């Protein structure tokens, strides 16, 4: 039986095929890496709306291509520095650190399902340019880091094997590192897709140090309970992202039950991953608006 996060990763692969971003052959290959046999993988593709035909040429490594005209939301990023720091159980964790001059707060950034890449580093750099020192954590640190995987599908599959408890421990260690590097500032968090789910996960594990959090279109963990956290939460959703939106009402209810300051915003006319300027679902206008909402939220609850 698949864990909830592994199922989320599998459904993302199926959705990529349904929307024409990868071929059927590539979808089946990626699902096999996640541990799905051919019957289960075929059934999942069918359940997600695939018609059995290849949506794009059957290139083994087909993946979304960056838009040549994409303009990332926010300011030009400050440079990031690759760092290592102590994690739980003697592990060495990796990340990308961006120092903001006269930082107004510090933010933990969690990547999508392909691991820590240049896009996520850029987000950290943009936050630093906006006044918030940022640490983009590599949740594949204990496997040697995302760069140790030559195939992003293998990186995704490995993320699907890691127990949630390990993710929580590593994210808490990253907050420890943030507190050391940005002493005296409030701590925030932002995550995208899989990283949005990780943001909800950390919020549901009684992390009291977070003053603000912004999960972008992330799946809500089953039975999420936000008691024990004090974070002000801005939940970002996409109108055309039915799969993730199915947990939006539950997220709102859990936030209300915990008495947390929160806002749920759904951007119209866009789909999952609309903020990622390296992907085919990128929407520059919505991304710019979302980035400003993030800055407004952090300006209120972190600065």
Coordinates of C-alpha atoms in Angstrom, one line a residue:
X1 CA 0.0 0.0 0.0
X2 CA 1.4 3.4 -1.0
X3 CA 1.9 6.1 1.6
X4 CA -0.1 9.3 1.1
X5 CA 3.0 11.2 -0.2
X6 CA 4.0 8.4 -2.5
X7 CA 0.5 8.4 -4.0
X8 CA 0.7 12.1 -4.4
X9 CA 3.9 11.7 -6.4
X10 CA 2.4 9.0 -8.5
X11 CA -0.7 11.1 -9.3
X12 CA 1.6 14.0 -10.3
X13 CA 3.3 11.8 -12.8
X14 CA -0.1 10.7 -14.2
X15 CA -1.3 14.3 -14.4
X16 CA 1.9 15.2 -16.3
X17 CA 0.9 12.6 -18.9
X18 CA -2.7 13.6 -19.0
X19 CA -1.7 17.2 -19.7
X20 CA 0.7 16.2 -22.4
X21 CA 3.9 17.0 -20.6
X22 CA 5.4 13.5 -20.8
X23 CA 4.7 10.5 -22.9
X24 CA 2.8 7.4 -21.7
X25 CA 6.1 5.4 -21.9
X26 CA 7.8 7.9 -19.7
X27 CA 4.9 8.0 -17.3
X28 CA 5.0 4.2 -16.9
X29 CA 8.8 4.3 -16.4
X30 CA 8.5 6.9 -13.7
X31 CA 5.6 5.0 -12.0
X32 CA 7.7 1.8 -12.1
X33 CA 10.5 3.7 -10.3
X34 CA 7.9 4.5 -7.6
X35 CA 7.2 0.8 -7.3
X36 CA 4.0 0.5 -9.3
X37 CA 3.6 -2.6 -11.5
X38 CA 2.2 -2.2 -15.0
X39 CA -1.4 -3.1 -14.1
X40 CA -1.5 -0.6 -11.2
X41 CA 0.3 2.1 -13.2
X42 CA -2.1 1.6 -16.1
X43 CA -5.1 1.8 -13.8
X44 CA -3.8 5.0 -12.3
X45 CA -3.3 6.7 -15.7
X46 CA -6.8 5.7 -16.6
X47 CA -8.3 7.0 -13.4
X48 CA -6.5 10.3 -13.9
X49 CA -8.0 10.7 -17.4
X50 CA -5.4 9.3 -19.7
X51 CA -6.8 7.8 -22.9
X52 CA -4.0 5.3 -23.5
X53 CA -2.3 7.3 -26.2
X54 CA 1.1 9.0 -26.0
X55 CA 0.6 12.7 -25.5
X56 CA 4.1 13.6 -26.7
X57 CA 6.9 11.7 -28.6
X58 CA 8.1 8.7 -26.7
X59 CA 11.4 10.2 -25.6
X60 CA 12.6 8.3 -22.6
X61 CA 13.5 11.4 -20.6
X62 CA 10.8 13.7 -21.8
X63 CA 10.0 16.4 -19.3
X64 CA 8.5 19.9 -19.2
X65 CA 10.6 22.4 -21.1
X66 CA 11.4 25.9 -19.8
X67 CA 9.5 28.6 -21.6
X68 CA 12.0 30.8 -23.5
X69 CA 10.0 33.9 -22.6
X70 CA 9.5 33.1 -18.9
X71 CA 10.2 36.0 -16.6
X72 CA 10.5 34.8 -13.0
X73 CA 8.3 36.5 -10.4
X74 CA 10.0 38.8 -8.0
X75 CA 13.4 40.6 -8.1
X76 CA 16.6 39.4 -9.6
X77 CA 17.9 36.8 -7.1
X78 CA 20.9 37.3 -4.9
X79 CA 23.5 34.6 -5.2
X80 CA 23.1 31.4 -3.1
X81 CA 25.9 29.5 -1.4
X82 CA 25.9 25.8 -1.0
X83 CA 26.2 24.8 2.6
X84 CA 26.2 21.8 4.8
X85 CA 25.1 21.6 8.4
X86 CA 24.5 19.0 11.2
X87 CA 21.3 17.0 10.9
X88 CA 19.6 14.4 13.1
X89 CA 21.4 11.1 13.9
X90 CA 24.7 12.4 12.8
X91 CA 23.5 13.1 9.3
X92 CA 25.0 15.9 7.2
X93 CA 22.3 18.1 5.6
X94 CA 22.7 20.2 2.5
X95 CA 21.1 23.4 1.3
X96 CA 21.5 26.7 -0.5
X97 CA 21.8 29.8 1.6
X98 CA 21.0 33.3 0.5
X99 CA 21.9 36.1 2.9
X100 CA 19.7 39.2 2.9
X101 CA 21.4 42.5 3.8
X102 CA 19.7 43.7 7.0
X103 CA 17.3 40.8 6.8
X104 CA 13.8 41.3 8.1
X105 CA 13.3 37.6 8.8
X106 CA 14.5 34.2 7.7
X107 CA 12.7 31.7 5.5
X108 CA 13.0 27.9 5.0
X109 CA 12.3 27.0 1.4
X110 CA 11.2 23.5 0.4
X111 CA 11.5 22.2 -3.1
X112 CA 9.2 20.4 -5.5
X113 CA 9.3 16.7 -6.2
X114 CA 12.5 16.8 -8.2
X115 CA 14.7 17.8 -5.3
X116 CA 16.8 21.0 -4.8
X117 CA 17.4 22.5 -8.2
X118 CA 18.3 25.9 -9.7
X119 CA 14.7 27.0 -9.7
X120 CA 14.4 26.5 -5.9
X121 CA 17.8 28.2 -5.3
X122 CA 16.5 31.1 -7.3
X123 CA 13.4 31.4 -5.1
X124 CA 15.8 31.6 -2.1
X125 CA 17.8 34.2 -3.8
X126 CA 14.7 36.2 -4.7
X127 CA 13.5 36.1 -1.1
X128 CA 16.9 37.4 0.0
X129 CA 16.7 40.2 -2.5
X130 CA 13.3 41.0 -1.0
X131 CA 14.8 41.3 2.5
X132 CA 14.4 37.7 3.9
X133 CA 17.4 35.5 4.3
X134 CA 16.6 32.1 3.0
X135 CA 17.7 28.5 3.3
X136 CA 16.6 26.1 0.6
X137 CA 16.9 22.6 2.1
X138 CA 17.8 19.5 0.1
X139 CA 15.5 16.7 1.4
X140 CA 17.7 14.2 -0.4
X141 CA 20.8 15.3 1.6
X142 CA 21.2 11.9 3.2
X143 CA 21.3 10.3 -0.2
X144 CA 24.2 12.5 -1.2
X145 CA 22.1 15.4 -2.4
X146 CA 19.8 15.9 -5.4
X147 CA 22.9 16.4 -7.7
X148 CA 23.8 12.7 -7.0
X149 CA 20.8 11.7 -9.1
X150 CA 21.4 11.9 -12.9
X151 CA 17.7 11.1 -13.5
X152 CA 15.2 13.4 -11.8
X153 CA 12.6 10.6 -11.9
X154 CA 14.9 8.6 -9.6
X155 CA 15.1 11.6 -7.3
X156 CA 11.3 11.7 -7.2
X157 CA 11.1 8.0 -6.5
X158 CA 13.6 8.3 -3.6
X159 CA 11.5 11.1 -2.1
X160 CA 8.6 8.7 -2.2
X161 CA 10.5 6.1 -0.1
X162 CA 11.5 8.4 2.8
X163 CA 9.2 8.3 5.8
X164 CA 7.5 11.5 6.8
X165 CA 9.3 11.4 10.2
X166 CA 12.6 11.9 8.6
X167 CA 11.4 14.8 6.6
X168 CA 10.1 16.5 9.8
X169 CA 13.4 15.9 11.6
X170 CA 15.5 17.3 8.7
X171 CA 13.2 20.4 8.4
X172 CA 13.4 21.0 12.1
X173 CA 17.2 20.8 11.8
X174 CA 17.1 23.3 9.0
X175 CA 15.2 25.7 11.2
X176 CA 18.0 25.2 13.8
X177 CA 20.4 26.3 11.1
X178 CA 18.3 29.3 10.2
X179 CA 18.2 30.4 13.7
X180 CA 22.0 30.3 13.9
X181 CA 22.5 32.2 10.6
X182 CA 19.8 34.8 11.2
X183 CA 19.8 35.3 15.0
X184 CA 17.1 37.4 16.5
X185 CA 14.7 37.2 13.5
X186 CA 11.4 35.5 13.2
X187 CA 11.3 32.3 11.1
X188 CA 9.0 31.5 8.2
X189 CA 8.6 28.8 5.6
X190 CA 7.5 28.4 2.0
X191 CA 7.1 25.2 -0.1
X192 CA 5.9 24.3 -3.5
X193 CA 3.9 21.3 -4.7
X194 CA 5.6 18.4 -2.8
X195 CA 7.3 21.2 -0.7
X196 CA 3.8 22.6 0.0
X197 CA 2.9 19.3 1.4
X198 CA 6.1 19.3 3.5
X199 CA 5.1 22.7 4.8
X200 CA 1.7 21.4 5.9
X201 CA 3.5 18.4 7.4
X202 CA 5.8 20.5 9.5
X203 CA 2.9 22.7 10.7
X204 CA 1.1 19.5 11.8
X205 CA 4.0 18.4 13.9
X206 CA 3.8 21.1 16.6
X207 CA 6.7 23.3 15.4
X208 CA 6.4 26.4 17.6
X209 CA 9.2 28.4 16.0
X210 CA 7.4 29.2 12.8
X211 CA 5.9 32.7 12.7
X212 CA 4.6 32.4 9.2
X213 CA 4.2 29.7 6.5
X214 CA 3.1 29.7 2.9
X215 CA 2.3 26.3 1.4
X216 CA 1.8 26.5 -2.4
X217 CA -0.7 24.0 -3.8
X218 CA 0.5 21.3 -1.4
X219 CA -1.3 18.1 -0.4
X220 CA -2.6 18.1 3.2
X221 CA -1.4 15.2 5.3
X222 CA -4.2 12.9 6.5
X223 CA -5.6 14.0 9.8
X224 CA -3.6 17.2 9.9
X225 CA -3.8 18.8 13.3
X226 CA -2.1 22.2 13.7
X227 CA -2.3 22.3 17.5
X228 CA 1.1 23.4 18.9
X229 CA 2.1 25.8 16.1
X230 CA 1.6 29.5 16.2
X231 CA 2.3 30.2 12.5
X232 CA 0.2 32.6 10.4
X233 CA -0.6 30.5 7.3
X234 CA -1.2 31.7 3.8
X235 CA -2.5 28.7 1.7
X236 CA -2.0 29.3 -2.0
X237 CA -4.0 27.2 -4.5
X238 CA -4.7 27.1 -8.3
X239 CA -8.2 27.1 -9.6
X240 CA -7.5 24.3 -12.1
X241 CA -5.7 22.1 -9.7
X242 CA -8.6 19.8 -8.7
X243 CA -6.4 17.1 -7.2
X244 CA -4.8 19.3 -4.6
X245 CA -7.9 21.5 -4.2
X246 CA -9.7 18.4 -2.9
X247 CA -8.0 19.0 0.5
X248 CA -8.4 22.8 0.6
X249 CA -11.5 22.7 2.7
X250 CA -9.9 20.3 5.2
X251 CA -6.9 22.6 5.4
X252 CA -9.2 25.6 6.2
X253 CA -11.1 23.6 8.8
X254 CA -7.9 22.5 10.5
X255 CA -6.5 26.0 10.6
X256 CA -9.8 27.3 12.0
X257 CA -9.8 24.5 14.6
X258 CA -6.3 25.5 15.7
X259 CA -7.3 29.1 15.9
X260 CA -4.4 30.2 13.6
X261 CA -4.3 33.4 11.7
X262 CA -4.8 32.3 8.1
X263 CA -5.9 33.1 4.6
X264 CA -6.7 30.8 1.7
X265 CA -6.2 32.3 -1.7
X266 CA -7.1 30.5 -5.0
X267 CA -5.6 32.0 -8.2
X268 CA -8.1 31.9 -11.1
X269 CA -7.4 30.4 -14.5
X270 CA -4.2 28.6 -13.6
X271 CA -3.1 25.1 -12.8
X272 CA -0.8 23.2 -10.5
X273 CA 2.8 24.6 -10.4
X274 CA 1.9 27.9 -11.9
X275 CA 4.7 29.6 -9.9
X276 CA 7.5 27.5 -11.5
X277 CA 9.0 29.6 -14.3
X278 CA 10.9 26.6 -15.6
X279 CA 7.8 24.5 -16.3
X280 CA 5.1 24.6 -18.9
X281 CA 2.3 25.5 -16.5
X282 CA 4.0 28.7 -15.5
X283 CA 1.7 31.8 -15.5
X284 CA 3.8 35.0 -15.1
X285 CA 0.9 37.2 -14.1
X286 CA -0.4 34.9 -11.4
X287 CA 3.2 34.1 -10.2
X288 CA 3.9 37.9 -9.8
X289 CA 0.7 38.3 -7.8
X290 CA 1.5 35.3 -5.7
X291 CA 5.0 36.5 -4.9
X292 CA 3.6 39.9 -3.8
X293 CA 1.1 38.1 -1.6
X294 CA 4.0 36.2 0.0
X295 CA 5.9 39.4 0.6
X296 CA 2.8 41.0 2.1
X297 CA 2.3 38.0 4.4
X298 CA 5.9 37.9 5.5
X299 CA 5.9 41.7 5.9
X300 CA 3.0 41.4 8.4
X301 CA 4.1 38.2 10.3
X302 CA 7.9 38.1 10.0
X303 CA 9.3 41.6 9.6

